[in-house]
């Protein structure tokens, strides 16, 4: 499947809707916490066990993005979006079978493994394409591309809760909800497959709006980027920021219920689902808002905000979060906006440091940090909460230790961000060309888009 080239006069503003159709669909992953309590009741699972499909999905997201990044750039966005559609929808159908037969391993396989591959390929499919269409505003472009992933739960959370209420929260009702998800998302993602285009070469069309401006600055291959300290520092930055946010997001519905269970105004199941939707809105807004801000104040400065201010907000939750429901919700919204902003800003950060040459492939490799965080965040929060519950604790006491750990991780990320410097010229494509010779460079170029 060859990449579809935009015809003459094609508006680059038609490409973001294609990206959003994919990301709004795969962003359903952030609504997984709505399914956790029903699965635990229907299949007799612990909180740690019910997190496994989500955790494996995030692991496979990072791995498939890392190993498939170069292939995605070579085959183009339409091929990548098609693969994402097939895997993501098939994952839901397998999960529906698992729920119907009460075989939890099928849910883990379907949602986590197969669906996770769809998550990874779908996640990176539009990013490099949008950077090529919007080289003048990379932060805004990546924010548009990734905004949908953060906002997916804004649709999926209340939708899933309503289906569980209509179909029932037993294994049969969960199976029907998974089935409807799989079929519906297949149709919606198909819109992106049909709409996406790549820009024409500049020799064929000179765009007045700067949409195909010539790439400037350093150009570093994906293979060479792995040899730089900047890549690994950004890996740590992303991993720490994601771990701190994803732990709350995966446990959002039960967490707010636990925090205020012993108060005069406990949180209902419907309100908890609404809280998940609010977090999704903050996640989504942060992706476009903070990433666009990074075009003005710089990537390093915006990550100082994510990591430094995020530490202080976590401290507020740990100290007084259970004393005020509005304060708890506000702090969680801020943290999730930083979480989403970090995802949306990282491709532009990579573009600044490594150039546009193989930015999609580099981005895919960096997402292994997300895989690590997808295990660490839920594991820390769920495992500690389970141990605290076994010790006889309840309410906010279930999460105190987890919040302190998250603060420490954000501090580590802050330090790593401070150590980021421009990539040494010896890693630039021109220097590698001179050092290794033309045959090796032709091999590197064959891996690029």
Coordinates of N, CA, C and O in Angstrom, one line a residue, residues 202 255 392 398:
X202 N 8.4 19.4 -3.0 CA 8.5 20.8 -3.3 C 8.7 21.1 -4.8 O 8.3 22.2 -5.2
X255 N -10.0 5.3 42.6 CA -9.2 6.1 43.5 C -10.1 7.2 44.1 O -10.1 7.4 45.3
X392 N -5.4 -3.5 56.5 CA -6.5 -3.0 57.2 C -6.7 -1.5 57.0 O -7.6 -0.9 57.6
X398 N -4.7 4.3 51.3 CA -4.3 3.3 50.4 C -3.3 3.9 49.4 O -2.6 3.1 48.8

